[in-house]
């Protein structure tokens, strides 16, 4: 097998565990470029990993769509976590509908527990947690953090990049997807992403 086949086989086998923001930004961007290449290169387009199975373009597209679905779900969790931490939550009242020290403590504990459960699902992406807890705080951080933030992949809006790529592709005759269910997932994910961006 070629080196590309080996790399792609390893990536597809481990795609679901790629969760750090920069790693997602880099790998999913690369998958979009590889999928574009399939339209230009017949040998690439006809490649089947291991010589069998789904053609490479559809494998790539399935991974891209799954990545956008993950980004949409993750964005939803961040928004919900922020709402739990915001003022005026319904949980600020006790069961009798009256504010009190005991009721307030219980409501705060419930909010904190829900927030922590959401953070567990946010994986290891500390940047999103920083954005959530320190929004509006410009500056700060050490030289390494500043260098990291200067990386174009650091601040990439992956949901926007992928949803735009899929939206363009779904309108193109050479999008290389004959799986109607996959096309439907792609279209639905684009709608969700665009709705959150508006």
Short mmCIF file of N, CA, C and O in Angstrom, two decimals, residues 59-117:
data_model
loop_
_atom_site.label_atom_id
_atom_site.label_comp_id
_atom_site.label_asym_id
_atom_site.label_seq_id
_atom_site.Cartn_x
_atom_site.Cartn_y
_atom_site.Cartn_z
N UNK A 59 -15.68 8.21 1.69
CA UNK A 59 -15.08 8.05 3.03
C UNK A 59 -14.68 9.41 3.59
O UNK A 59 -14.91 9.71 4.76
N UNK A 60 -14.06 10.23 2.73
CA UNK A 60 -13.65 11.57 3.16
C UNK A 60 -14.86 12.41 3.53
O UNK A 60 -14.88 13.07 4.58
N UNK A 61 -15.88 12.37 2.68
CA UNK A 61 -17.07 13.17 2.94
C UNK A 61 -17.76 12.73 4.22
O UNK A 61 -18.22 13.57 5.01
N UNK A 62 -17.83 11.44 4.47
CA UNK A 62 -18.45 10.94 5.70
C UNK A 62 -17.70 11.47 6.92
O UNK A 62 -18.31 11.87 7.93
N UNK A 63 -16.36 11.51 6.85
CA UNK A 63 -15.57 12.03 7.96
C UNK A 63 -15.78 13.53 8.14
O UNK A 63 -15.86 14.04 9.27
N UNK A 64 -15.90 14.26 7.03
CA UNK A 64 -16.12 15.71 7.09
C UNK A 64 -17.48 16.01 7.71
O UNK A 64 -17.61 16.89 8.57
N UNK A 65 -18.50 15.27 7.27
CA UNK A 65 -19.85 15.49 7.81
C UNK A 65 -19.88 15.15 9.29
O UNK A 65 -20.46 15.88 10.10
N UNK A 66 -19.25 14.04 9.67
CA UNK A 66 -19.20 13.67 11.09
C UNK A 66 -18.50 14.75 11.91
O UNK A 66 -18.90 15.05 13.05
N UNK A 67 -17.47 15.37 11.34
CA UNK A 67 -16.75 16.43 12.03
C UNK A 67 -17.66 17.64 12.25
O UNK A 67 -17.66 18.25 13.32
N UNK A 68 -18.45 18.00 11.24
CA UNK A 68 -19.36 19.13 11.39
C UNK A 68 -20.46 18.81 12.40
O UNK A 68 -20.85 19.67 13.20
N UNK A 69 -20.95 17.59 12.39
CA UNK A 69 -21.94 17.18 13.39
C UNK A 69 -21.37 17.32 14.80
O UNK A 69 -22.05 17.79 15.72
N UNK A 70 -20.11 16.91 14.97
CA UNK A 70 -19.45 17.04 16.27
C UNK A 70 -19.33 18.51 16.66
O UNK A 70 -19.59 18.89 17.81
N UNK A 71 -18.91 19.37 15.71
CA UNK A 71 -18.76 20.79 16.01
C UNK A 71 -20.10 21.42 16.39
O UNK A 71 -20.17 22.24 17.31
N UNK A 72 -21.17 21.02 15.71
CA UNK A 72 -22.49 21.54 16.03
C UNK A 72 -22.91 21.13 17.44
O UNK A 72 -23.42 21.94 18.22
N UNK A 73 -22.69 19.87 17.77
CA UNK A 73 -23.05 19.37 19.11
C UNK A 73 -22.22 20.06 20.18
O UNK A 73 -22.72 20.46 21.23
N UNK A 74 -20.95 20.23 19.91
CA UNK A 74 -20.05 20.86 20.87
C UNK A 74 -20.43 22.33 21.10
O UNK A 74 -20.44 22.81 22.22
N UNK A 75 -20.77 23.02 20.01
CA UNK A 75 -21.20 24.41 20.12
C UNK A 75 -22.45 24.51 20.98
O UNK A 75 -22.58 25.40 21.83
N UNK A 76 -23.38 23.59 20.77
CA UNK A 76 -24.61 23.57 21.56
C UNK A 76 -24.30 23.40 23.05
O UNK A 76 -24.89 24.05 23.91
N UNK A 77 -23.34 22.54 23.37
CA UNK A 77 -22.97 22.32 24.77
C UNK A 77 -22.33 23.55 25.38
O UNK A 77 -22.57 23.89 26.54
N UNK A 78 -21.50 24.24 24.60
CA UNK A 78 -20.86 25.46 25.10
C UNK A 78 -21.93 26.51 25.41
O UNK A 78 -21.89 27.17 26.45
N UNK A 79 -22.88 26.67 24.50
CA UNK A 79 -23.95 27.65 24.70
C UNK A 79 -24.77 27.31 25.93
O UNK A 79 -25.10 28.17 26.75
N UNK A 80 -25.11 26.03 26.09
CA UNK A 80 -25.90 25.62 27.26
C UNK A 80 -25.12 25.82 28.55
O UNK A 80 -25.69 26.24 29.57
N UNK A 81 -23.83 25.51 28.52
CA UNK A 81 -23.00 25.71 29.71
C UNK A 81 -22.94 27.18 30.09
O UNK A 81 -23.02 27.55 31.26
N UNK A 82 -22.82 28.05 29.08
CA UNK A 82 -22.78 29.49 29.34
C UNK A 82 -24.11 29.95 29.93
O UNK A 82 -24.15 30.79 30.83
N UNK A 83 -25.22 29.38 29.43
CA UNK A 83 -26.54 29.77 29.94
C UNK A 83 -26.70 29.36 31.39
O UNK A 83 -27.29 30.08 32.19
N UNK A 84 -26.15 28.18 31.75
CA UNK A 84 -26.24 27.72 33.14
C UNK A 84 -25.48 28.64 34.08
O UNK A 84 -25.83 28.78 35.25
N UNK A 85 -24.43 29.26 33.57
CA UNK A 85 -23.61 30.14 34.43
C UNK A 85 -24.13 31.56 34.45
O UNK A 85 -23.70 32.37 35.25
N UNK A 86 -25.05 31.88 33.53
CA UNK A 86 -25.53 33.25 33.44
C UNK A 86 -26.48 33.62 34.56
O UNK A 86 -27.04 32.76 35.24
N UNK A 87 -26.69 34.93 34.78
CA UNK A 87 -27.61 35.38 35.80
C UNK A 87 -29.04 35.14 35.39
O UNK A 87 -29.35 34.98 34.21
N UNK A 88 -29.93 35.12 36.38
CA UNK A 88 -31.36 35.04 36.10
C UNK A 88 -31.83 33.65 35.74
O UNK A 88 -32.89 33.50 35.16
N UNK A 89 -31.05 32.62 36.08
CA UNK A 89 -31.49 31.26 35.80
C UNK A 89 -32.72 30.92 36.61
O UNK A 89 -32.90 31.37 37.74
N UNK A 90 -33.58 30.08 36.03
CA UNK A 90 -34.77 29.65 36.76
C UNK A 90 -34.41 28.89 38.02
O UNK A 90 -35.21 28.76 38.93
N UNK A 91 -33.19 28.34 38.04
CA UNK A 91 -32.79 27.55 39.18
C UNK A 91 -32.37 28.41 40.36
O UNK A 91 -31.97 27.92 41.40
N UNK A 92 -32.45 29.75 40.20
CA UNK A 92 -32.08 30.64 41.30
C UNK A 92 -33.14 30.68 42.38
O UNK A 92 -32.95 31.29 43.43
N UNK A 93 -34.29 30.04 42.14
CA UNK A 93 -35.34 30.01 43.14
C UNK A 93 -35.42 28.64 43.74
O UNK A 93 -35.14 27.64 43.10
N UNK A 94 -35.89 28.60 45.02
CA UNK A 94 -36.03 27.30 45.65
C UNK A 94 -37.35 26.68 45.23
O UNK A 94 -38.12 27.24 44.46
N UNK A 95 -37.65 25.49 45.75
CA UNK A 95 -38.82 24.76 45.31
C UNK A 95 -40.12 25.48 45.61
O UNK A 95 -41.14 25.23 44.97
N UNK A 96 -40.15 26.35 46.61
CA UNK A 96 -41.36 27.08 46.95
C UNK A 96 -41.51 28.35 46.13
O UNK A 96 -42.47 29.10 46.29
N UNK A 97 -40.55 28.61 45.23
CA UNK A 97 -40.60 29.80 44.41
C UNK A 97 -40.10 31.03 45.12
O UNK A 97 -40.23 32.14 44.64
N UNK A 98 -39.51 30.87 46.30
CA UNK A 98 -39.00 32.00 47.05
C UNK A 98 -37.50 31.91 47.15
O UNK A 98 -36.94 30.82 47.30
N UNK A 99 -36.85 33.06 47.09
CA UNK A 99 -35.41 33.08 47.25
C UNK A 99 -35.07 32.96 48.73
O UNK A 99 -35.73 33.52 49.58
N UNK A 100 -34.04 32.23 49.04
CA UNK A 100 -33.60 32.09 50.41
C UNK A 100 -32.20 31.56 50.41
O UNK A 100 -31.71 31.08 49.40
N UNK A 101 -31.54 31.61 51.56
CA UNK A 101 -30.16 31.16 51.62
C UNK A 101 -30.04 29.69 51.23
O UNK A 101 -29.20 29.32 50.43
N UNK A 102 -30.90 28.84 51.83
CA UNK A 102 -30.83 27.40 51.52
C UNK A 102 -31.19 27.13 50.06
O UNK A 102 -30.52 26.38 49.37
N UNK A 103 -32.27 27.78 49.60
CA UNK A 103 -32.68 27.59 48.22
C UNK A 103 -31.64 28.10 47.25
O UNK A 103 -31.39 27.50 46.20
N UNK A 104 -31.02 29.22 47.58
CA UNK A 104 -29.99 29.79 46.73
C UNK A 104 -28.77 28.88 46.64
O UNK A 104 -28.23 28.64 45.57
N UNK A 105 -28.37 28.34 47.80
CA UNK A 105 -27.22 27.42 47.81
C UNK A 105 -27.53 26.17 46.99
O UNK A 105 -26.69 25.69 46.23
N UNK A 106 -28.74 25.65 47.16
CA UNK A 106 -29.11 24.44 46.42
C UNK A 106 -29.13 24.72 44.92
O UNK A 106 -28.65 23.91 44.12
N UNK A 107 -29.68 25.89 44.55
CA UNK A 107 -29.73 26.24 43.12
C UNK A 107 -28.32 26.40 42.57
O UNK A 107 -28.02 25.95 41.46
N UNK A 108 -27.44 27.05 43.33
CA UNK A 108 -26.05 27.22 42.89
C UNK A 108 -25.36 25.88 42.73
O UNK A 108 -24.60 25.67 41.79
N UNK A 109 -25.63 24.97 43.67
CA UNK A 109 -25.01 23.64 43.60
C UNK A 109 -25.51 22.88 42.37
O UNK A 109 -24.72 22.20 41.70
N UNK A 110 -26.82 22.98 42.09
CA UNK A 110 -27.36 22.30 40.91
C UNK A 110 -26.77 22.88 39.64
O UNK A 110 -26.41 22.15 38.71
N UNK A 111 -26.66 24.21 39.60
CA UNK A 111 -26.08 24.85 38.42
C UNK A 111 -24.63 24.43 38.24
O UNK A 111 -24.19 24.15 37.13
N UNK A 112 -23.89 24.41 39.33
CA UNK A 112 -22.47 24.04 39.25
C UNK A 112 -22.32 22.58 38.80
O UNK A 112 -21.45 22.26 37.99
N UNK A 113 -23.19 21.71 39.31
CA UNK A 113 -23.11 20.30 38.93
C UNK A 113 -23.40 20.12 37.44
O UNK A 113 -22.70 19.38 36.74
N UNK A 114 -24.41 20.82 36.95
CA UNK A 114 -24.73 20.72 35.53
C UNK A 114 -23.60 21.29 34.68
O UNK A 114 -23.24 20.74 33.65
N UNK A 115 -23.05 22.40 35.13
CA UNK A 115 -21.96 23.02 34.39
C UNK A 115 -20.75 22.10 34.33
O UNK A 115 -20.14 21.93 33.27
N UNK A 116 -20.43 21.48 35.45
CA UNK A 116 -19.28 20.57 35.46
C UNK A 116 -19.52 19.36 34.56
O UNK A 116 -18.61 18.88 33.89
N UNK A 117 -20.78 18.87 34.53
CA UNK A 117 -21.05 17.73 33.66
C UNK A 117 -20.89 18.13 32.20
O UNK A 117 -20.44 17.34 31.37
#
